[in-house]
CSV table of N, CA and C in Angstrom, one decimal:
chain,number,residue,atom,x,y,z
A,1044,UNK,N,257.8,-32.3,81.3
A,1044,UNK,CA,257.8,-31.2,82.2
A,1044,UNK,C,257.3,-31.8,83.5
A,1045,UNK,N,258.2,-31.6,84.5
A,1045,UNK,CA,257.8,-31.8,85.9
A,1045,UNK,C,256.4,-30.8,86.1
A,1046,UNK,N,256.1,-31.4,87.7
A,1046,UNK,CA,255.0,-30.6,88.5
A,1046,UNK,C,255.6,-29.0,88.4
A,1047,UNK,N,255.0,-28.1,88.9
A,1047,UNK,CA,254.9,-26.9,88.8
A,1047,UNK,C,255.3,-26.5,90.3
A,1048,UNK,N,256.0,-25.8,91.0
A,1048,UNK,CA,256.4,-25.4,91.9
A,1048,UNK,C,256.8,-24.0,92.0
A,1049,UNK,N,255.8,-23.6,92.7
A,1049,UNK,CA,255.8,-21.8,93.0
A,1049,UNK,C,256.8,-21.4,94.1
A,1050,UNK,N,257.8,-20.2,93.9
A,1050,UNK,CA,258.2,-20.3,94.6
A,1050,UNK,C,258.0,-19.4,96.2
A,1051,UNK,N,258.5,-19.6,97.0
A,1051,UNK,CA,258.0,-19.7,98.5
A,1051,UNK,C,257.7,-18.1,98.5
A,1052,UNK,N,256.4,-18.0,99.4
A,1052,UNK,CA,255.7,-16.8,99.6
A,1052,UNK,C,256.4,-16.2,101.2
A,1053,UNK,N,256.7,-14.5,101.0
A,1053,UNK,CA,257.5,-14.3,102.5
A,1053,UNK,C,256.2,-14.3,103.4
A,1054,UNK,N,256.9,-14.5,104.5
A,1054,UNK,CA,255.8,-14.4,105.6
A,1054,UNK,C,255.7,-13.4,106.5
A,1055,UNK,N,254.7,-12.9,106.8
A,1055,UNK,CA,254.8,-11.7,107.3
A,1055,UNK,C,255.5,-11.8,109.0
A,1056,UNK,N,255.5,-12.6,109.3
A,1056,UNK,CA,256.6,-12.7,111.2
A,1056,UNK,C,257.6,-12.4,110.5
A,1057,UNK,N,259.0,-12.0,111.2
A,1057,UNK,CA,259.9,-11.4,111.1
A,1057,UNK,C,260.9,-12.7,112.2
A,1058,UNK,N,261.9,-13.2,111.3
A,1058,UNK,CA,262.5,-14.3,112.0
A,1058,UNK,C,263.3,-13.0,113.5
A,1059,UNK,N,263.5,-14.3,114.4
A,1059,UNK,CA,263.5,-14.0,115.7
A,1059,UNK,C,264.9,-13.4,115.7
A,1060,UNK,N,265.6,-13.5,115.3
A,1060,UNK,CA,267.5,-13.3,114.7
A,1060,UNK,C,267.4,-11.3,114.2
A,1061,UNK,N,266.4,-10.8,114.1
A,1061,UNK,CA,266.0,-9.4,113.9
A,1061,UNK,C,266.0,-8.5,114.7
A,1062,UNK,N,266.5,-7.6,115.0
A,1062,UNK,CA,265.8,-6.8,116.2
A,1062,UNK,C,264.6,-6.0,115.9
A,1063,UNK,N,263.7,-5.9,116.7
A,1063,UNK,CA,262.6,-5.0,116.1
A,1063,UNK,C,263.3,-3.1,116.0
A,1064,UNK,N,262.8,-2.6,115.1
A,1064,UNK,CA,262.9,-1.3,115.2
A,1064,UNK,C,262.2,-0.3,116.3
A,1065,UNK,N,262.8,0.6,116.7
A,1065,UNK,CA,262.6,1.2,117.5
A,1065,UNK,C,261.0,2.2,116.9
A,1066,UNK,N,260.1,2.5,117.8
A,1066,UNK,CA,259.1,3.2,117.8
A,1066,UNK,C,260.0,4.5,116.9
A,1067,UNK,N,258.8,5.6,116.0
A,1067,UNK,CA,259.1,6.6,116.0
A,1067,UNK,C,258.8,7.6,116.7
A,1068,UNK,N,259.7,8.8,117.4
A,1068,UNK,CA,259.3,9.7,118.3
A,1068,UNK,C,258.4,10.5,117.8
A,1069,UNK,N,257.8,11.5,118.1
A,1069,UNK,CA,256.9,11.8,118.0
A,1069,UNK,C,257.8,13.6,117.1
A,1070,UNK,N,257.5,14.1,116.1
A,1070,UNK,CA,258.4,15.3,115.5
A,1070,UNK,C,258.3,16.2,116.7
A,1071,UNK,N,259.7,16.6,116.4
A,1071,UNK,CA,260.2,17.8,117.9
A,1071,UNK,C,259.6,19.4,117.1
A,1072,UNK,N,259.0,20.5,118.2
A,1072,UNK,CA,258.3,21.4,117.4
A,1072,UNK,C,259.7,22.3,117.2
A,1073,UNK,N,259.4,23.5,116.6
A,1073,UNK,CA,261.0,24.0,116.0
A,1073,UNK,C,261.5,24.7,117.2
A,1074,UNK,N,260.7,24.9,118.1
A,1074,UNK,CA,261.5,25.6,119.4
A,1074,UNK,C,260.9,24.6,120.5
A,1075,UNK,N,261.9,24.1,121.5
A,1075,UNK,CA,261.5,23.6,122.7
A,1075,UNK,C,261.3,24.5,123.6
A,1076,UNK,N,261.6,25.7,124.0
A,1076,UNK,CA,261.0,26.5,124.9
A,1076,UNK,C,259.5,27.0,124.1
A,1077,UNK,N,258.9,27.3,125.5
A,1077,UNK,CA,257.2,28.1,125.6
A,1077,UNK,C,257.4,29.4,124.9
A,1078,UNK,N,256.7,29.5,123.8
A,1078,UNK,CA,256.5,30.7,123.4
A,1078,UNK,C,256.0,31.6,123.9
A,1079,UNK,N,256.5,33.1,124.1
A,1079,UNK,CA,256.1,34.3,124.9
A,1079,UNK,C,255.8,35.0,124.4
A,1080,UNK,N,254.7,36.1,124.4
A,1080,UNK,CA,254.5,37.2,122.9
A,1080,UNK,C,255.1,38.0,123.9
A,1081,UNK,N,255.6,39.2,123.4
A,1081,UNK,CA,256.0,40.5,123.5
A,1081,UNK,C,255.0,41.0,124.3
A,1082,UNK,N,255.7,42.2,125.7
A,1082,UNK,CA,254.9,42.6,126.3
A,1082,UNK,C,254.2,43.6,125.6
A,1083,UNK,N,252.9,44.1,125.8
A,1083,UNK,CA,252.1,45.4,125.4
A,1083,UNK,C,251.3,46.0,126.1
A,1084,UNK,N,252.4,46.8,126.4
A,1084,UNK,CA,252.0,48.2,127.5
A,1084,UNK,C,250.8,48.7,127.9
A,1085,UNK,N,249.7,48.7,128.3
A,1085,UNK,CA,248.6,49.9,128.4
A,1085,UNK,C,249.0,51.2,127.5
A,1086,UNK,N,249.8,52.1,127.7
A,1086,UNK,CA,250.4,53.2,126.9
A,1086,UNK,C,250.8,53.2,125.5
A,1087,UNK,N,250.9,52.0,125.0
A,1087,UNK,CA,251.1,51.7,123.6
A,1087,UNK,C,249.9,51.5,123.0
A,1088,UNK,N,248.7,50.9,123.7
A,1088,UNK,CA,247.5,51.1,123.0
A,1088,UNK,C,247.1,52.2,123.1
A,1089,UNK,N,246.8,53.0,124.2
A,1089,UNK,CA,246.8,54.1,124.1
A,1089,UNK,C,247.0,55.3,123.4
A,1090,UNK,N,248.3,55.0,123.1
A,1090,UNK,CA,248.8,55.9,122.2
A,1090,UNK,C,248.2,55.5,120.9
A,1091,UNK,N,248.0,53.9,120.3
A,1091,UNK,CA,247.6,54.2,119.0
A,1091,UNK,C,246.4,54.3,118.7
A,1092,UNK,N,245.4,53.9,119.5
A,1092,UNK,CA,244.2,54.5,119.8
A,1092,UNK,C,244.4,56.0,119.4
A,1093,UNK,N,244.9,57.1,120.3
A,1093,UNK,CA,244.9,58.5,119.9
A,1093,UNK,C,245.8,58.7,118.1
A,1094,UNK,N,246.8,58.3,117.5
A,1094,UNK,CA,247.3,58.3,116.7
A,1094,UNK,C,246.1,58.2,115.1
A,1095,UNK,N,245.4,56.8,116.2
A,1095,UNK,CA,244.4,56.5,114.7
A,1095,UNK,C,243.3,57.4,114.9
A,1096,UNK,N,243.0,58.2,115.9
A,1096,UNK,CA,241.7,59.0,115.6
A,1096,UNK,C,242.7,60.4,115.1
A,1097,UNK,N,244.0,61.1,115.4
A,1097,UNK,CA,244.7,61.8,114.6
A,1097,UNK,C,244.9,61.6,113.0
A,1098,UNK,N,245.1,60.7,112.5
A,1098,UNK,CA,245.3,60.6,111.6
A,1098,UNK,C,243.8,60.4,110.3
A,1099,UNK,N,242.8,59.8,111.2
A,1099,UNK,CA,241.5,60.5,110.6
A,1099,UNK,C,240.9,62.1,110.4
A,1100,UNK,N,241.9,62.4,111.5
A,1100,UNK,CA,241.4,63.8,111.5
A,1100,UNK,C,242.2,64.6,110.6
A,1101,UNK,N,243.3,63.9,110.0
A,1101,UNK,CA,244.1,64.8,109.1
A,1101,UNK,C,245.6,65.6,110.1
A,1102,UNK,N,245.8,65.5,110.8
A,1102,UNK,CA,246.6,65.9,112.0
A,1102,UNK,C,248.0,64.9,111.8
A,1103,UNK,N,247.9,63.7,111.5
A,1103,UNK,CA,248.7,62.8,111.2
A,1103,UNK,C,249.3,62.1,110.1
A,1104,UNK,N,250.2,62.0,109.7
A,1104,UNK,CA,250.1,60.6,108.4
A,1104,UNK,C,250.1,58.9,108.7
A,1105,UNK,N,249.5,59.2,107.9
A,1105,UNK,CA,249.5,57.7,107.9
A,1105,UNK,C,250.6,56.5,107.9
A,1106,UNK,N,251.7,57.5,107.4
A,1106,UNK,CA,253.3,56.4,107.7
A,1106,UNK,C,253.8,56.7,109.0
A,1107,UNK,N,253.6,57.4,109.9
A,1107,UNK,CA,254.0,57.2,110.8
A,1107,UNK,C,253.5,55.9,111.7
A,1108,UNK,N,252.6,55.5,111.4
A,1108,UNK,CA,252.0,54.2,112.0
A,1108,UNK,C,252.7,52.8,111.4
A,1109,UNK,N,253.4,52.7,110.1
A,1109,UNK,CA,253.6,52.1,109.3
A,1109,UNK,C,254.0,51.0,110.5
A,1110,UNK,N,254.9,51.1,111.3
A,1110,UNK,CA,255.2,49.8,111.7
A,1110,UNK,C,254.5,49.2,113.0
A,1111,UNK,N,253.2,49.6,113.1
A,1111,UNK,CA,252.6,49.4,114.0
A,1111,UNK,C,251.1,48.4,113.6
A,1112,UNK,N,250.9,49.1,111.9
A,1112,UNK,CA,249.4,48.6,111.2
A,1112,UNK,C,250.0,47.6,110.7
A,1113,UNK,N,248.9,47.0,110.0
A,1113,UNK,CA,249.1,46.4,108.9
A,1113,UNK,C,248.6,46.6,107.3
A,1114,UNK,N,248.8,46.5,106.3
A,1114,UNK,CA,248.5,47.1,105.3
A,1114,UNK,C,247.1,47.4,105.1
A,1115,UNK,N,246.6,46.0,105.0
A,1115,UNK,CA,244.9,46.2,105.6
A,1115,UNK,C,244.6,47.7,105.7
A,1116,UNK,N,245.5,47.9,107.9
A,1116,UNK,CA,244.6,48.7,108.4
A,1116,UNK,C,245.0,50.0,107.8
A,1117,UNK,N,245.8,50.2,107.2
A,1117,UNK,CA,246.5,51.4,106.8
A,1117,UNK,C,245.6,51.9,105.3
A,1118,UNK,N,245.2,51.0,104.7
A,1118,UNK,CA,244.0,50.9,103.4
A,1118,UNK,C,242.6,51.6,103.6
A,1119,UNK,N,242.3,51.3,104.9
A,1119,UNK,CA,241.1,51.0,106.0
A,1119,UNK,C,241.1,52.4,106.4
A,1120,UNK,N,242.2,53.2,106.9
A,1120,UNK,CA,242.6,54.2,107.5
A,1120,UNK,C,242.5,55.4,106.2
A,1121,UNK,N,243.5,55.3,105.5
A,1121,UNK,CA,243.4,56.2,104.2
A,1121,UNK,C,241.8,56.5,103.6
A,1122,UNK,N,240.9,55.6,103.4
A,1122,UNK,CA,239.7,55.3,103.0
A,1122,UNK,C,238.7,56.7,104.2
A,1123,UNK,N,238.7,55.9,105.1
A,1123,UNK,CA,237.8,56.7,106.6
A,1123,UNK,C,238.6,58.0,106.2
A,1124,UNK,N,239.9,58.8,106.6
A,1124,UNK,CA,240.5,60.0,106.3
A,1124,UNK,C,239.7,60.6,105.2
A,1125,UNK,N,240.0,60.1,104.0
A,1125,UNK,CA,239.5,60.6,102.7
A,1125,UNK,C,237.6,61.3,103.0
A,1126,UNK,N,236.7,60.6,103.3
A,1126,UNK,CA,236.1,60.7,104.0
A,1126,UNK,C,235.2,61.9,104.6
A,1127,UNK,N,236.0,61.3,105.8
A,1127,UNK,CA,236.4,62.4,106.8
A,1127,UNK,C,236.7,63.9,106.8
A,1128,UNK,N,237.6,64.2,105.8
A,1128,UNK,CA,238.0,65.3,105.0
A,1128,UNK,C,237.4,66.0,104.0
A,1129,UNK,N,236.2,65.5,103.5
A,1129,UNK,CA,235.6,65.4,102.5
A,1129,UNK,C,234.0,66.2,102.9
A,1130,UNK,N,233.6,65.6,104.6
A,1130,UNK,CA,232.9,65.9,104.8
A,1130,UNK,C,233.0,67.4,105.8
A,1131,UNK,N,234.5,67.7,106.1
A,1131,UNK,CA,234.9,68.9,107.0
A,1131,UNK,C,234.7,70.4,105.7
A,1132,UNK,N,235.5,69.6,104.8
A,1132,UNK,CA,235.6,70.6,103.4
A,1132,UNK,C,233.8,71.3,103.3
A,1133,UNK,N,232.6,70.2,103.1
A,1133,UNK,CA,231.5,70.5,103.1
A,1133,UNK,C,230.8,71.5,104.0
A,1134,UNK,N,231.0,71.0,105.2
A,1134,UNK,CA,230.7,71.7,106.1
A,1134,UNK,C,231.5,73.1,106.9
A,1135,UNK,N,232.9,73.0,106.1
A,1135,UNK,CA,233.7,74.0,106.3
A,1135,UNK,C,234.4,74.2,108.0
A,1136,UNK,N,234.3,73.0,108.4
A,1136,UNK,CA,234.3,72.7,110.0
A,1136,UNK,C,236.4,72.5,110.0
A,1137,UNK,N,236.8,73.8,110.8
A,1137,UNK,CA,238.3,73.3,111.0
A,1137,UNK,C,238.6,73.6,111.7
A,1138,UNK,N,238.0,73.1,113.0
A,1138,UNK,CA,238.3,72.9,114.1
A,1138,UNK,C,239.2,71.7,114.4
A,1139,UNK,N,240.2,71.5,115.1
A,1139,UNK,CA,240.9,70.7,115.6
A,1139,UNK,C,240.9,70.5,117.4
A,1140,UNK,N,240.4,69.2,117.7
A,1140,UNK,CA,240.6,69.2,118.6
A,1140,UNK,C,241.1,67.6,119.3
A,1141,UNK,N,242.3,67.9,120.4
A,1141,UNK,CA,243.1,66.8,120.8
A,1141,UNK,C,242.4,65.8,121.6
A,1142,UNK,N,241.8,65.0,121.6
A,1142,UNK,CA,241.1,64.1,122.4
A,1142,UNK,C,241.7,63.0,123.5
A,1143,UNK,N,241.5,63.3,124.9
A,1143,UNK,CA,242.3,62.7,125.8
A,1143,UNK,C,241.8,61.2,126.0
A,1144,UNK,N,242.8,59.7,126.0
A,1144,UNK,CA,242.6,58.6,126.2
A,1144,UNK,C,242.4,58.3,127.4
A,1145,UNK,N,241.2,57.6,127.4
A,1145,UNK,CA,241.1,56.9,128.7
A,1145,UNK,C,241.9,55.5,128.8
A,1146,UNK,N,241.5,55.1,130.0
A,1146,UNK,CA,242.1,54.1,130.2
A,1146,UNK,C,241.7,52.8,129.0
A,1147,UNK,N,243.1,51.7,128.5
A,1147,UNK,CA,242.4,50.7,128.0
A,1147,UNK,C,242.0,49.7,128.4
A,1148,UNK,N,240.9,48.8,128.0
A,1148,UNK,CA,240.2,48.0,128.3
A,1148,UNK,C,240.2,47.0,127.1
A,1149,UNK,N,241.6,45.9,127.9
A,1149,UNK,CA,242.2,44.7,127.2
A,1149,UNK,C,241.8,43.1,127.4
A,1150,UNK,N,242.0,42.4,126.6
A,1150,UNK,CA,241.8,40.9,127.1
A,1150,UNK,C,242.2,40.1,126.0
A,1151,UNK,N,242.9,39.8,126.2
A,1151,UNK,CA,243.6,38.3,125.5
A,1151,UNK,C,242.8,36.8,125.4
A,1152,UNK,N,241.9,36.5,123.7
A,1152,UNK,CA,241.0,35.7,123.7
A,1152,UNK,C,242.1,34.3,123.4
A,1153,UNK,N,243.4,34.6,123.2
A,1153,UNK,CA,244.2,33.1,122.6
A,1153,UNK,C,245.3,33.9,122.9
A,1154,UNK,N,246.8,33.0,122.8
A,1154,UNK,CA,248.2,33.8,123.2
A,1154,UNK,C,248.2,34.3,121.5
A,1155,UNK,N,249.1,35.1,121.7
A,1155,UNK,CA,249.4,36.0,120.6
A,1155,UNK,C,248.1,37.0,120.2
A,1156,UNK,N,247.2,36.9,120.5
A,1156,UNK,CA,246.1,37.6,120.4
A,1156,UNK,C,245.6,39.2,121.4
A,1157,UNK,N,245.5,40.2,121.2
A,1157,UNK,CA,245.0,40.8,122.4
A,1157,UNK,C,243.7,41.7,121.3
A,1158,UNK,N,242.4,41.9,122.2
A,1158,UNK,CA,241.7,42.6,121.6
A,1158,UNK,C,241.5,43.5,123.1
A,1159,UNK,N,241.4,45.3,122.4
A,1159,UNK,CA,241.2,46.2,123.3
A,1159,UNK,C,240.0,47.4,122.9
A,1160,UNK,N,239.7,47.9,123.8
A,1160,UNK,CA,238.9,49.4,123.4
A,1160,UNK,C,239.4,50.8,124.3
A,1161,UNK,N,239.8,51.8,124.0
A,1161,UNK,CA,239.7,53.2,124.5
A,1161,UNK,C,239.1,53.9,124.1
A,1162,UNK,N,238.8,54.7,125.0
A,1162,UNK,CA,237.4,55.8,124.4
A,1162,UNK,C,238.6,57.2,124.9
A,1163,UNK,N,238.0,57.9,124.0
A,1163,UNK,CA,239.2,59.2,123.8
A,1163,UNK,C,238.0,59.9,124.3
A,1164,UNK,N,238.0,61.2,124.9
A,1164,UNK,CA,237.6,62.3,125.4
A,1164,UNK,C,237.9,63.4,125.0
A,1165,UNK,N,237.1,64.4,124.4
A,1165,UNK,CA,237.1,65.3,123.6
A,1165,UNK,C,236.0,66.5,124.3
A,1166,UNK,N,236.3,67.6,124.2
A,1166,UNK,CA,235.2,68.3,124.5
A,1166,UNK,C,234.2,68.5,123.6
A,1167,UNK,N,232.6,68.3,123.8
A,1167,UNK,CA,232.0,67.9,123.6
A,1167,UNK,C,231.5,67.0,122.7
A,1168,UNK,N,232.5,65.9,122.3
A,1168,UNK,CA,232.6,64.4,121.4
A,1168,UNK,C,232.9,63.6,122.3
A,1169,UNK,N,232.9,62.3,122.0
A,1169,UNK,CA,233.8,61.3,122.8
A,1169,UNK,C,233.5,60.0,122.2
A,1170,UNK,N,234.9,59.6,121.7
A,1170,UNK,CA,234.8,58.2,120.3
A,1170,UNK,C,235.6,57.1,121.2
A,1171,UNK,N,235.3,55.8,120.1
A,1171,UNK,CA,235.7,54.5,121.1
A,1171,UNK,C,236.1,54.4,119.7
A,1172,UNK,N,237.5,53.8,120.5
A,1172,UNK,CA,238.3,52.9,119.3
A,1172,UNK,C,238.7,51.4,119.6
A,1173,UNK,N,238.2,50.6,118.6
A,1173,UNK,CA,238.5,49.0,118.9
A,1173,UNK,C,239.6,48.5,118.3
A,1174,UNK,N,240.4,47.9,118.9
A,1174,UNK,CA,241.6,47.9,118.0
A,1174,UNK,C,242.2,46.2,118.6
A,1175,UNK,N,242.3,45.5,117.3
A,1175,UNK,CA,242.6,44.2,117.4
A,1175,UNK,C,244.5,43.7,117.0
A,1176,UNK,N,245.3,43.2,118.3
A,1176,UNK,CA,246.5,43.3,117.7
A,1176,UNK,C,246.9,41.5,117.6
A,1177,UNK,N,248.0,41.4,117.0
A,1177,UNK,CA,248.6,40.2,116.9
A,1177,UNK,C,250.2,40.5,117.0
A,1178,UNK,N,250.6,39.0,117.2
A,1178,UNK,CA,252.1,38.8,117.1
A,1178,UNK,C,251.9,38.8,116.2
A,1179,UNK,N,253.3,39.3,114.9
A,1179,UNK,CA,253.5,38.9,113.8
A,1179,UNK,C,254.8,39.8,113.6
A,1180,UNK,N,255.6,38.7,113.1
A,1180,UNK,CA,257.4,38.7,113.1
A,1180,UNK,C,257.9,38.6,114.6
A,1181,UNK,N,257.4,38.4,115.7
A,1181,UNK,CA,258.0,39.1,116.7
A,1181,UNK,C,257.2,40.2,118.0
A,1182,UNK,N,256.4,40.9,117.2
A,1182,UNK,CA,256.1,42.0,117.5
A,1182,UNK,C,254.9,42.8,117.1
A,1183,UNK,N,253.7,42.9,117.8
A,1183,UNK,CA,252.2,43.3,117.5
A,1183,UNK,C,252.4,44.2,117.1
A,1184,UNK,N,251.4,44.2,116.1
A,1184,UNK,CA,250.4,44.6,115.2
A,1184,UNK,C,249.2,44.8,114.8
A,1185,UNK,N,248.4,45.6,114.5
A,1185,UNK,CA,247.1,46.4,114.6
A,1185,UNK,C,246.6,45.3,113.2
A,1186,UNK,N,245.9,44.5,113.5
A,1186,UNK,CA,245.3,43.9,112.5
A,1186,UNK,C,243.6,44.5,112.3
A,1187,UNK,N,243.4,44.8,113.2
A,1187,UNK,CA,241.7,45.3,112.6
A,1187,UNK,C,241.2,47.2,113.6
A,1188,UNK,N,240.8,47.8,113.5
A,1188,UNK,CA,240.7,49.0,113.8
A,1188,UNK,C,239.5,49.6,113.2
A,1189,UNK,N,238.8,50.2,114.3
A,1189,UNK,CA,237.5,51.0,114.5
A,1189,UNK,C,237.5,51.8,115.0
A,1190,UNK,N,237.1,53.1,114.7
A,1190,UNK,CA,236.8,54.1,115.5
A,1190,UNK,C,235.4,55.2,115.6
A,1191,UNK,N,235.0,54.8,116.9
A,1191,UNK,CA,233.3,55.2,116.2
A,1191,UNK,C,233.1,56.7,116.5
């Protein structure tokens, strides 16, 4: 038996007869335009501000909101109602009264985000509702809600 001869190890340079590959770009995001959320009115919060202190008061249903809450807040909503109703029954209190919205007081902490407050006006009550929306599908939605 002859000497032992391994055979040749590749080298890591790249003969000159190659072209180098091109850099990879950087992934394209799924939309090249600036994303815009949906405008939201003053009068849309507004209104759901009054809607969700209606619908605690029993004056409303709860599906009429349906495309505006989210399941969450609609769980959240049914719960406070129940409540609510529970303690009018006790006290035997059936009075109804329409409570006028003030102006809302909005601000946008990230895009897609808006958090706001209205205070409704009532004779002799007056409640503040916090109400947190999001883009989602397209189109805000009531992701968190308080009404004190």
């Amino acid at each position: 038996m002859g000497p032992r001869t391994e055979p040749p190890q590749p080298t890591a340079q790249r003969p000159e007869s190659q072209p180098r590959p091109e850099p990879l770009a950087p992934p394209r995001p799924l939309r090249d335009a600036v994303r815009e959320d949906p405008p939201l009115p003053a009068a849309a919060i507004q209104r759901l501000a009054l809607c969700a202190a209606e619908v605690l008061d029993g004056s409303r249903a709860i599906g009429q909101l349906a495309g505006a809450i989210t399941e969450e807040v609609a769980q959240e909503l049914a719960a406070r109602r129940a409540l609510r109703t529970e303690r009018r029954t006790l006290y035997r209190d059936e009075r109804r009264v329409v409570p006028v919205p003030g102006p809302p007081h909005a601000s946008a902490p990230r895009p897609g985000v808006v958090e706001a407050a209205v205070v409704l006006h009532a004779p002799g009550r007056t409640h503040a509702v916090a109400l947190r929306f999001e883009v989602r599908r397209g189109a805000w939605r009531v992701t968190h809600l308080t009404v004190l």
